[in-house]
Coordinates of C-alpha atoms and ligand atoms in Angstrom, one line a residue:
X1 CA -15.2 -30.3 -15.1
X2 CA -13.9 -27.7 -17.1
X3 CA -17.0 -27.4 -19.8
X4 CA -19.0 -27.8 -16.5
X5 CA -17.6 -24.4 -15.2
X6 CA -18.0 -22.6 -18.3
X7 CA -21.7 -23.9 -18.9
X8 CA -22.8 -22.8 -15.6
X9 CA -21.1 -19.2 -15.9
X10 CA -22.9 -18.8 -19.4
X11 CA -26.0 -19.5 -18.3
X12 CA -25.7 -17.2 -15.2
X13 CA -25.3 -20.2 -12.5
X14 CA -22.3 -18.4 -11.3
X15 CA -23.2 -15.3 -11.5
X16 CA -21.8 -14.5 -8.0
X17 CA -18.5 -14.9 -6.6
X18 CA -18.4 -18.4 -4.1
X19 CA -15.9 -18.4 -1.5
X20 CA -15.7 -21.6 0.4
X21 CA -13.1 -20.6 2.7
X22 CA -12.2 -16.1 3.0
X23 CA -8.8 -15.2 1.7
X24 CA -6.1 -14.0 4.7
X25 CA -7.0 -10.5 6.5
X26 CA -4.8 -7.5 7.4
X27 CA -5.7 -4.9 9.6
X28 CA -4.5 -1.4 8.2
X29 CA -4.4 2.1 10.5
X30 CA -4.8 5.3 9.4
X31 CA -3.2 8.5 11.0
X32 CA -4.2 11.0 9.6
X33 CA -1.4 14.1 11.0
X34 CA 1.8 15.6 10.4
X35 CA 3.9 17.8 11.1
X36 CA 3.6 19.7 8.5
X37 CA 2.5 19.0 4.7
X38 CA 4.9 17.9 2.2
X39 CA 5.0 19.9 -1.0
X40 CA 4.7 16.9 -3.1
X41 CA 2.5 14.5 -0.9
X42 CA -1.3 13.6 -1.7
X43 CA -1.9 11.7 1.2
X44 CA -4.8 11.7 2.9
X45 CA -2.1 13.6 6.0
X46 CA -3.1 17.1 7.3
X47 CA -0.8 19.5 9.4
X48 CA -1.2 19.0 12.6
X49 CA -2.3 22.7 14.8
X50 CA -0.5 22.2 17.8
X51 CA -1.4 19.0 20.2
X52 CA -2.3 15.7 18.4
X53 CA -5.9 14.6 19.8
X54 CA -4.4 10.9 20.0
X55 CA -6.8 9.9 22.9
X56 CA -9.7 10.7 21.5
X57 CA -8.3 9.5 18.0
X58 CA -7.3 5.8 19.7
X59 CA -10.6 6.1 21.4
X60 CA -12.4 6.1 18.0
X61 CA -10.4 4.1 16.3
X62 CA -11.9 1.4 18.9
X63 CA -15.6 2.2 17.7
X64 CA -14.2 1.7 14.6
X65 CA -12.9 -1.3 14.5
X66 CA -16.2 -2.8 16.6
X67 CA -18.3 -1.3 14.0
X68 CA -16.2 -3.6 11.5
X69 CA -16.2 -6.3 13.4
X70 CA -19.5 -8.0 12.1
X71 CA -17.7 -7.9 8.8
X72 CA -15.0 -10.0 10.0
X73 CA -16.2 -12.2 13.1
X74 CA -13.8 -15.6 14.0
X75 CA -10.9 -14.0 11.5
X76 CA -7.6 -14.1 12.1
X77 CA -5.7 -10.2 11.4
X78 CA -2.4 -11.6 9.8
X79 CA -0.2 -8.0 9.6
X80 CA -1.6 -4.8 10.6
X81 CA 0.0 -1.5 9.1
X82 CA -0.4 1.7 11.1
X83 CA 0.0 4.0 8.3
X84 CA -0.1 7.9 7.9
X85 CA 0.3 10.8 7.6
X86 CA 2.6 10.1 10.1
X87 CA 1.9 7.7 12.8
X88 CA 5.5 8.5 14.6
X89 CA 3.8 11.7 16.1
X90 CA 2.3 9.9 18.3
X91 CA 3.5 9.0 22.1
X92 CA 4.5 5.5 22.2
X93 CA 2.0 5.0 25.2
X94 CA -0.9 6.1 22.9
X95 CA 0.7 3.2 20.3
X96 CA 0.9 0.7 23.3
X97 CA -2.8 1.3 24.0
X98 CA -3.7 0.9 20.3
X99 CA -2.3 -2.2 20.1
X100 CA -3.6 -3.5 22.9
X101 CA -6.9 -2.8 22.3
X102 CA -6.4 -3.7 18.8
X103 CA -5.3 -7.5 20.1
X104 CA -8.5 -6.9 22.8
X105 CA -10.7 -7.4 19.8
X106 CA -9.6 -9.5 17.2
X107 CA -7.6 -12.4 17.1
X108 CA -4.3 -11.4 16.2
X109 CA -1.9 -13.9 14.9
X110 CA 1.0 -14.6 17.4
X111 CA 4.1 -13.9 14.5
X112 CA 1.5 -10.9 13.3
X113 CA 3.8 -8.4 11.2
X114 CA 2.8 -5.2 13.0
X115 CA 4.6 -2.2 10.7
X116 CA 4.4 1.3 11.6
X117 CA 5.6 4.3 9.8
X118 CA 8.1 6.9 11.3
X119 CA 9.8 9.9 10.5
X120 CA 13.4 10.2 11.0
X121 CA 13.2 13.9 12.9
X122 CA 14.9 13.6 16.3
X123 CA 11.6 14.2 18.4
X124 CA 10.4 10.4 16.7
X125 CA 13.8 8.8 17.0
X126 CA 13.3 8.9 20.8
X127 CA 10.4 7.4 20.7
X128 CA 11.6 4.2 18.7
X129 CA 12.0 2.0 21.6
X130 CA 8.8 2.3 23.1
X131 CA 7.3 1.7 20.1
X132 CA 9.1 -1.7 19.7
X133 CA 7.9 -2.2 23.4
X134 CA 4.7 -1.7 22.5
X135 CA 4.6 -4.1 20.2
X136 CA 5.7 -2.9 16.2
X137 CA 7.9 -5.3 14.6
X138 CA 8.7 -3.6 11.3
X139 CA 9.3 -0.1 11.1
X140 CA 9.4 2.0 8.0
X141 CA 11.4 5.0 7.9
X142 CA 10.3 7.9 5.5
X143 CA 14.2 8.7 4.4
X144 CA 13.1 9.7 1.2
X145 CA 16.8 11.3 0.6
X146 CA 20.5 11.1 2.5
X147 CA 21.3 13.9 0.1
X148 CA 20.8 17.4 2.3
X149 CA 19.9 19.6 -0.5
X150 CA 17.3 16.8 -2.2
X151 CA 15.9 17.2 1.4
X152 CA 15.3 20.7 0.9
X153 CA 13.9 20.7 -1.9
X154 CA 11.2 18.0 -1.0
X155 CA 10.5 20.5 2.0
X156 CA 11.2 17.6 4.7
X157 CA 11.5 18.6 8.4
X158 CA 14.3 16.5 8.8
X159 CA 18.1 16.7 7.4
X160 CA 20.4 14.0 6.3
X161 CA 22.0 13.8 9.8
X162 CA 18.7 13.3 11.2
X163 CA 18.0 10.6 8.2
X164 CA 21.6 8.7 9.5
X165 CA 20.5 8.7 13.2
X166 CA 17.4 7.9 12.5
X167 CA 18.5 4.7 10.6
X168 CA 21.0 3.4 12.7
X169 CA 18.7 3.4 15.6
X170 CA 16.0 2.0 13.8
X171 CA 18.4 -1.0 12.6
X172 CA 19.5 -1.3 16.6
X173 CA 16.1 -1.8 17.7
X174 CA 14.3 -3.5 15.0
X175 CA 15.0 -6.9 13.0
X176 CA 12.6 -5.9 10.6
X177 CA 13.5 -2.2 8.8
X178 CA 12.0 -0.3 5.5
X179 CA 13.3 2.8 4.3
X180 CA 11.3 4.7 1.8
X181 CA 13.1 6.5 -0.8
X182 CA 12.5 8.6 -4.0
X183 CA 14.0 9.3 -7.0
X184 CA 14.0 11.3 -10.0
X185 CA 14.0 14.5 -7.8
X186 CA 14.2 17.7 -8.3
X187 CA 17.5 18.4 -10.1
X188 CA 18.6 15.4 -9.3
X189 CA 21.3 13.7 -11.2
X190 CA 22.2 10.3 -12.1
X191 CA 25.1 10.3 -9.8
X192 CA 23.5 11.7 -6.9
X193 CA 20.9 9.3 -7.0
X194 CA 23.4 6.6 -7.6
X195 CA 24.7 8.0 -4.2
X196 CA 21.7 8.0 -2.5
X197 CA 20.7 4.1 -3.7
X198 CA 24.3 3.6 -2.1
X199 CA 23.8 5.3 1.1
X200 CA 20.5 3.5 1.7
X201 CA 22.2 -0.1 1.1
X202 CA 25.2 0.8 3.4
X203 CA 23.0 0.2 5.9
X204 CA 21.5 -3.4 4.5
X205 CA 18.0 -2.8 5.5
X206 CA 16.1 -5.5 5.1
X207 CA 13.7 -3.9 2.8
X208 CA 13.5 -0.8 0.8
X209 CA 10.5 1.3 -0.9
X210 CA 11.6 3.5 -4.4
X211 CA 9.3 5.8 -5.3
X212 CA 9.3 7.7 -8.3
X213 CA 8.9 11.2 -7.3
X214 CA 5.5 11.9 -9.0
X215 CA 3.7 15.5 -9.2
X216 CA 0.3 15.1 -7.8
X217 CA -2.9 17.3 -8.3
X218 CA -3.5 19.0 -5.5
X219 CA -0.4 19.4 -3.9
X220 CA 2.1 22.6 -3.9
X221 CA 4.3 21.0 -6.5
X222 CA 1.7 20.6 -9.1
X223 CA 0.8 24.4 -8.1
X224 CA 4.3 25.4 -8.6
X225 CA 6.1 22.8 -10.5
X226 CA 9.9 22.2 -9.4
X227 CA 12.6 21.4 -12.0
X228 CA 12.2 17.8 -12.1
X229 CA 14.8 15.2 -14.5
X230 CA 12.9 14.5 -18.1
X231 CA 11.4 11.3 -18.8
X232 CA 14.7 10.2 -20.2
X233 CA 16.9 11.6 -18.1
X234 CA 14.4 10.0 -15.3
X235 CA 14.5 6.4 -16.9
X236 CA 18.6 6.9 -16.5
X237 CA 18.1 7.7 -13.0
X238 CA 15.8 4.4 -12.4
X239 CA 18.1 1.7 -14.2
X240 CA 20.9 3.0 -12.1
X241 CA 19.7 2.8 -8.9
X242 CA 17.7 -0.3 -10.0
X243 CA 21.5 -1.6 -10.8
X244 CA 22.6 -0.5 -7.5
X245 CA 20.1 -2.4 -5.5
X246 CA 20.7 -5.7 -7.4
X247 CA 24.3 -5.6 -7.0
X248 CA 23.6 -4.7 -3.5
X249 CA 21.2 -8.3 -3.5
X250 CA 18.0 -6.8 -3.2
X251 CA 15.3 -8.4 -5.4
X252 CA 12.7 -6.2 -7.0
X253 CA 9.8 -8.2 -6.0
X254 CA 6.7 -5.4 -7.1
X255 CA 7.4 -2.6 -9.1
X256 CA 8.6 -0.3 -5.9
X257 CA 9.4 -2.7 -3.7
X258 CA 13.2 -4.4 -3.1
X259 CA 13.7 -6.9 -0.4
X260 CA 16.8 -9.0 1.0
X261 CA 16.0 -12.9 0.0
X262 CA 12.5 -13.9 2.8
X263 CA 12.5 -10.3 3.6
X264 CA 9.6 -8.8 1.6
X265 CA 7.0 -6.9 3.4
X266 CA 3.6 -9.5 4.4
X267 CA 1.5 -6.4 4.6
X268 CA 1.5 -5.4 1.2
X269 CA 2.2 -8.6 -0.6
X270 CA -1.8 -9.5 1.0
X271 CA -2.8 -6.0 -1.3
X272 CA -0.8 -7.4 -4.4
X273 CA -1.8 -11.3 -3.7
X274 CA -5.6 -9.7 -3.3
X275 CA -6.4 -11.2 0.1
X276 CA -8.4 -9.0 2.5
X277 CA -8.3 -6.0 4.3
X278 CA -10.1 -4.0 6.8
X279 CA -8.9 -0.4 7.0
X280 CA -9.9 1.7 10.0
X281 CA -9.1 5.4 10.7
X282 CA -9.9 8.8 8.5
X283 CA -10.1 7.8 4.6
X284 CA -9.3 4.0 5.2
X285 CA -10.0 1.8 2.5
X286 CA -11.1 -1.8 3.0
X287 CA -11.9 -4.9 0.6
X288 CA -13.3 -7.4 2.3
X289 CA -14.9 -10.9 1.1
X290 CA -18.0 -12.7 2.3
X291 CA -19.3 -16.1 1.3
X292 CA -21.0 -14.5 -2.0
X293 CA -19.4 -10.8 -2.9
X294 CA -16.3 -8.6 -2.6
X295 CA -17.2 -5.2 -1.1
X296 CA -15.0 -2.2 -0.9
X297 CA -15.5 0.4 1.7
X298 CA -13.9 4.0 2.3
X299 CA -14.4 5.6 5.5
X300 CA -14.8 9.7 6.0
X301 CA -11.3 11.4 4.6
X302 CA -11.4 14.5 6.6
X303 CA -10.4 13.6 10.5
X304 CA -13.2 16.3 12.4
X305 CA -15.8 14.8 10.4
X306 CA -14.5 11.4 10.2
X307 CA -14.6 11.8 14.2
X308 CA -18.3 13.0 14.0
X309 CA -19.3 10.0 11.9
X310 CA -17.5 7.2 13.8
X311 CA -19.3 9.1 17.2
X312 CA -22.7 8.6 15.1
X313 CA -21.7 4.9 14.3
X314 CA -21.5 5.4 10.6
X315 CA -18.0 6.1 9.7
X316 CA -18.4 4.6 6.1
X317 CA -18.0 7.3 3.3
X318 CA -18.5 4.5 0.3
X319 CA -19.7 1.0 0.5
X320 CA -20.0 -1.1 -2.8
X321 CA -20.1 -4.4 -4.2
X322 CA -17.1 -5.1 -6.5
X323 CA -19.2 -6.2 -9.8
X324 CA -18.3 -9.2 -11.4
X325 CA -17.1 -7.5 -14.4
X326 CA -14.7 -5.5 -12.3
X327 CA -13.0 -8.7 -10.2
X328 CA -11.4 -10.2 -12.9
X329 CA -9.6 -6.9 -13.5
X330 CA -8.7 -6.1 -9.5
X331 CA -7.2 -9.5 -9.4
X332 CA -4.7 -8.6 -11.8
X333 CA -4.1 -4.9 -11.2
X334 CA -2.3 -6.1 -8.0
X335 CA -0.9 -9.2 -9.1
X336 CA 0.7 -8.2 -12.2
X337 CA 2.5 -5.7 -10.2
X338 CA 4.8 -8.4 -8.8
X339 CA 7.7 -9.6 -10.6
X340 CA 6.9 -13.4 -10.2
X341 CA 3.2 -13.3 -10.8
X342 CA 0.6 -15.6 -8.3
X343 CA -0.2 -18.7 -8.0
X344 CA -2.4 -19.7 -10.5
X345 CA -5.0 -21.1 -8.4
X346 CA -5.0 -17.8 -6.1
X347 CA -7.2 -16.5 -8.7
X348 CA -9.6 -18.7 -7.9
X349 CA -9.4 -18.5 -4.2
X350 CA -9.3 -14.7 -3.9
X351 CA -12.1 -13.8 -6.5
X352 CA -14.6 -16.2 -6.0
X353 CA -14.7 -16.7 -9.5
X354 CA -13.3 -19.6 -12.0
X355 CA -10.0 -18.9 -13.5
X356 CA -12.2 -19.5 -16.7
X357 CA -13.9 -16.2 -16.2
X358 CA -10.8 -14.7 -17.5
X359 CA -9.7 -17.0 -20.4
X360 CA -10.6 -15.1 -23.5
X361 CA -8.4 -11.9 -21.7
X362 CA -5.5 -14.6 -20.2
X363 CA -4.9 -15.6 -23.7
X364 CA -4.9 -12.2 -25.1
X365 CA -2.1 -10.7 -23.0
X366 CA -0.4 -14.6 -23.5
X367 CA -0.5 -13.7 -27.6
X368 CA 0.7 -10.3 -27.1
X369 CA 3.6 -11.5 -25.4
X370 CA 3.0 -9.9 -22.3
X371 CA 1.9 -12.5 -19.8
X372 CA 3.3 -16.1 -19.2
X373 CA 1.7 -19.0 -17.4
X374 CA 1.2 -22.6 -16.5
X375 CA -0.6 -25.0 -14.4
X376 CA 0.7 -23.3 -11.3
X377 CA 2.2 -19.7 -12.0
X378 CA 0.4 -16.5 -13.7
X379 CA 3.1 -14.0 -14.0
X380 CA 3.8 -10.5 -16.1
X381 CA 6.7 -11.2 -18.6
X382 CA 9.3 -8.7 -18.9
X383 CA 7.5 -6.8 -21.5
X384 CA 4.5 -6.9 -19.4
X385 CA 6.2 -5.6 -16.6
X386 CA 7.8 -2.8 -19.1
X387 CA 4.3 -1.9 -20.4
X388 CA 2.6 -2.7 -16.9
X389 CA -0.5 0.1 -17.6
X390 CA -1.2 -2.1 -20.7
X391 CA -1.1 -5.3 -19.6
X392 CA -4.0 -4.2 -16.7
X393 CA -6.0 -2.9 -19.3
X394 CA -6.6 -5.8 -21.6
X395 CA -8.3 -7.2 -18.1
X396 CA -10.9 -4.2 -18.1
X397 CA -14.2 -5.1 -19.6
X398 CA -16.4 -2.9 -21.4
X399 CA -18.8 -0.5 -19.0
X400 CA -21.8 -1.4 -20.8
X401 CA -22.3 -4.2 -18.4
X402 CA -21.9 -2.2 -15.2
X403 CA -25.3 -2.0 -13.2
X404 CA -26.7 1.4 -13.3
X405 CA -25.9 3.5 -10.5
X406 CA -22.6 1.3 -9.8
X407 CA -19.6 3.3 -8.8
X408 CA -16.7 3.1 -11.0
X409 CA -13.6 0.8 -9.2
X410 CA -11.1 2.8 -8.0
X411 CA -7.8 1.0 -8.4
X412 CA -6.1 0.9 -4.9
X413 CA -3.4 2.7 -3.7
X414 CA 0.4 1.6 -4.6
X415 CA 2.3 2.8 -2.3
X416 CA 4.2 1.3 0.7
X417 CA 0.9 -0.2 3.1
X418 CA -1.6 2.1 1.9
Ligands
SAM501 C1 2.7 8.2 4.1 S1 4.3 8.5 3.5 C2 5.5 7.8 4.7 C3 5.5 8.1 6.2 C4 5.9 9.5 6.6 N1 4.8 10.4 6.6 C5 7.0 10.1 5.9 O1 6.8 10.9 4.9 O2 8.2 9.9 6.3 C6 4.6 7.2 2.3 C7 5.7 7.4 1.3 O3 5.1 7.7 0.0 C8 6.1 8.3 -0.7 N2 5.5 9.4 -1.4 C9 4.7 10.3 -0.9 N3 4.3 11.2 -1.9 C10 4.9 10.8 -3.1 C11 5.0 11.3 -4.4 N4 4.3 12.4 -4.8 N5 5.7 10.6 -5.3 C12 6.4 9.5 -5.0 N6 6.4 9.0 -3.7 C13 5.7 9.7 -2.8 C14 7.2 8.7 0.2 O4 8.4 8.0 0.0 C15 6.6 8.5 1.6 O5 7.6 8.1 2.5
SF4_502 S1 5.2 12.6 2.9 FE1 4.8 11.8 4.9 S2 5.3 13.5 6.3 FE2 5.1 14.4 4.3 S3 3.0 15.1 4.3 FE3 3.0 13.1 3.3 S4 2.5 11.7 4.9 FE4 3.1 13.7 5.9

């Protein structure tokens, strides 16, 4: 069967993805305001001059989502993730009306995961209850710090009294709780963010996000550099907090993401177990399958003109086929980021192409001692997971064989939902 595969692939029989049956769907929401911008943050989040249009913004996000639905007609939406920018500036009424209209139009599962991301400032706080009425299950609280003067220095508009409130009340009202922190900030020692690690799991949220502070092009801190710890010094900070969070019972399930045992988030394990994803709102991304090809689509970034395009029913900035070079290479960029790998056969189910496709590169990154698998499991090895940029890499083939005029893949973004 085997040989069979192979013989077909070589003499082009398979040179398209098959899907007999479409990997699981989430539903992600972009929003695209905030307060104010974040001297470190390259988010696609802008500062919002005075009054959040979130009627008209809910409005379009509706034309949106019809204008996808061709794409995904009789699927079930698994998780949705309203995701910003920050998407806690909104009136929970305006939330309520997304969400229903959301469940107007495509089947939503009845134990959906329905996540939204909140600031912990006292003007969102209030609002946490009718945002559970409305319908969010899982709320994830943009913490970053408990440490006042780390909160400065990331230019937050909320203090670590405000971070406290903000998580108590988040644990009162919701079962299902994220906090995203960051580390190796500026200044920041080991003990402080030994502190920190220890404030967050005083609180036993079920889940926890730890980012590595990272300066971004484009943003004020690349601009203007702060005093950030040195790659050493940084790598101290990470095992300790990494230490902390074990001893506190969290497992380190992807490379920023700890969970409580059952606890991890579903959103995000779809991205890293390369199911699908629709992504409506300014600068969404989406990867979506059909019976024969993978596409990827990026709607308009900038939130006037991604307003004007969804009113001209064209809100797509990019649409592409994923090239059959390039799959092989996705797969793994996502899976390899979790600690226990994928099912084996996922790679079959998710790309639409035989596991076989792969072999020459599986048993590369097997010899180099970075990968381990068997019948059922493909999964990074601690080296792997050490070397992580590496590993991904030997999965990249050569550009030569890219269509002319294809656009290079961008490799998706890592963080929390996104
Ligand atoms: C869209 S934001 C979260 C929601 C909300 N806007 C907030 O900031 O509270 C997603 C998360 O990405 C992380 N993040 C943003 N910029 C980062 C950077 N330059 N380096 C590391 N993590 C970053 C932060 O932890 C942030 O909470
Ligand atoms: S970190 Fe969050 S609050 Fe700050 S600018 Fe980025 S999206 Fe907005």
């Amino acid at each position: 069967m085997m040989e069979a595969i192979v013989a077909r692939q070589e003499t082009g029989a398979l040179s398209r993805p098959h899907f007999s049956a479409l990997p699981p769907l989430s539903l992600y929401v972009h929003i695209p305001w905030c307060v104010r911008k974040c001297p470190y943050c390259d988010f696609n989040s802008h500062a919002a001059k005075g009054e959040v249009p979130e009627t008209g913004y809910v409005d379009a996000l509706f034309a949106d989502l019809e204008f996808a639905l061709p794409s995904i007609w009789g699927r079930r939406v698994a998780t949705v993730f309203i995701g910003g920018g920050t998407p806690s500036l909104f009136s929970a009424a305006a939330i309520d009306r997304l969400l229903s209209g959301v469940r107007a139009r495509v089947a939503l599962a009845p134990e959906a995961e329905i996540t939204l991301e909140a600031n912990p400032g006292t003007f969102e706080r209030e609002k946490f209850a009718g945002f559970r009425a409305a319908g969010v299950n899982r709320l994830s609280l943009g913490i970053q710090s408990f440490d006042a003067k780390h909160l400065q220095a990331l230019g937050r508009i909320h203090d670590e009294r405000e971070a406290r409130a903000a998580a108590e009340a988040a644990l009162a009202l919701f079962d299902n709780v994220n906090f995203d922190l960051m580390y190796a900030l500026p200044r920041q020692t080991v003990a402080e963010a030994e502190a920190d690690a220890a404030a967050a799991v005083a609180f036993a949220p079920p889940h926890l996000s730890l980012y590595h502070l990272t300066i971004e092009p484009n943003t004020q801190f690349h601009r203007r550099p702060p005093p950030v710890p040195d790659e050493d010094s940084a790598a101290d900070i990470e095992d300790a907090v990494h230490a902390r969070l074990a001893a506190a019972g969290y497992h380190r399930y992807e490379t920023s993401a700890f969970a409580q045992p059952g606890r991890e988030c579903r959103h995000n394990l779809n991205y890293w177990q390369f199911g699908d994803y629709v992504g409506i709102g300014a600068g969404a991304h989406s990867k979506l399958s059909f019976a024969d090809r993978i596409v990827r689509q990026v709607r308009y970034k900038q939130p006037k003109q991604y307003l004007e395009r969804v009113a001209a029913g064209a809100p797509l900035m990019e649409n592409a086929e994923v090239t059959r070079d390039d799959i092989g290479f996705e797969f793994m960029l996502n899976a390899l980021r979790l600690t226990d790998g994928v099912p084996a056969r996922f790679f079959a189910e998710r790309t639409g192409c035989p596991l076989a496709s792969i072999a020459g590169e599986l048993a590369d990154a097997e010899a180099r001692g970075l990968l381990e698998r068997d019948a059922t499991t493909i999964r990074p090895t601690p080296l792997g997971r050490r070397f992580l940029n590496d590993l991904q890499l030997l999965f990249l083939r050569e550009r030569e064989s890219r269509p002319r005029g294809a656009p290079l893949v961008r490799a998706e973004p890592v963080r929390d939902g996104h």
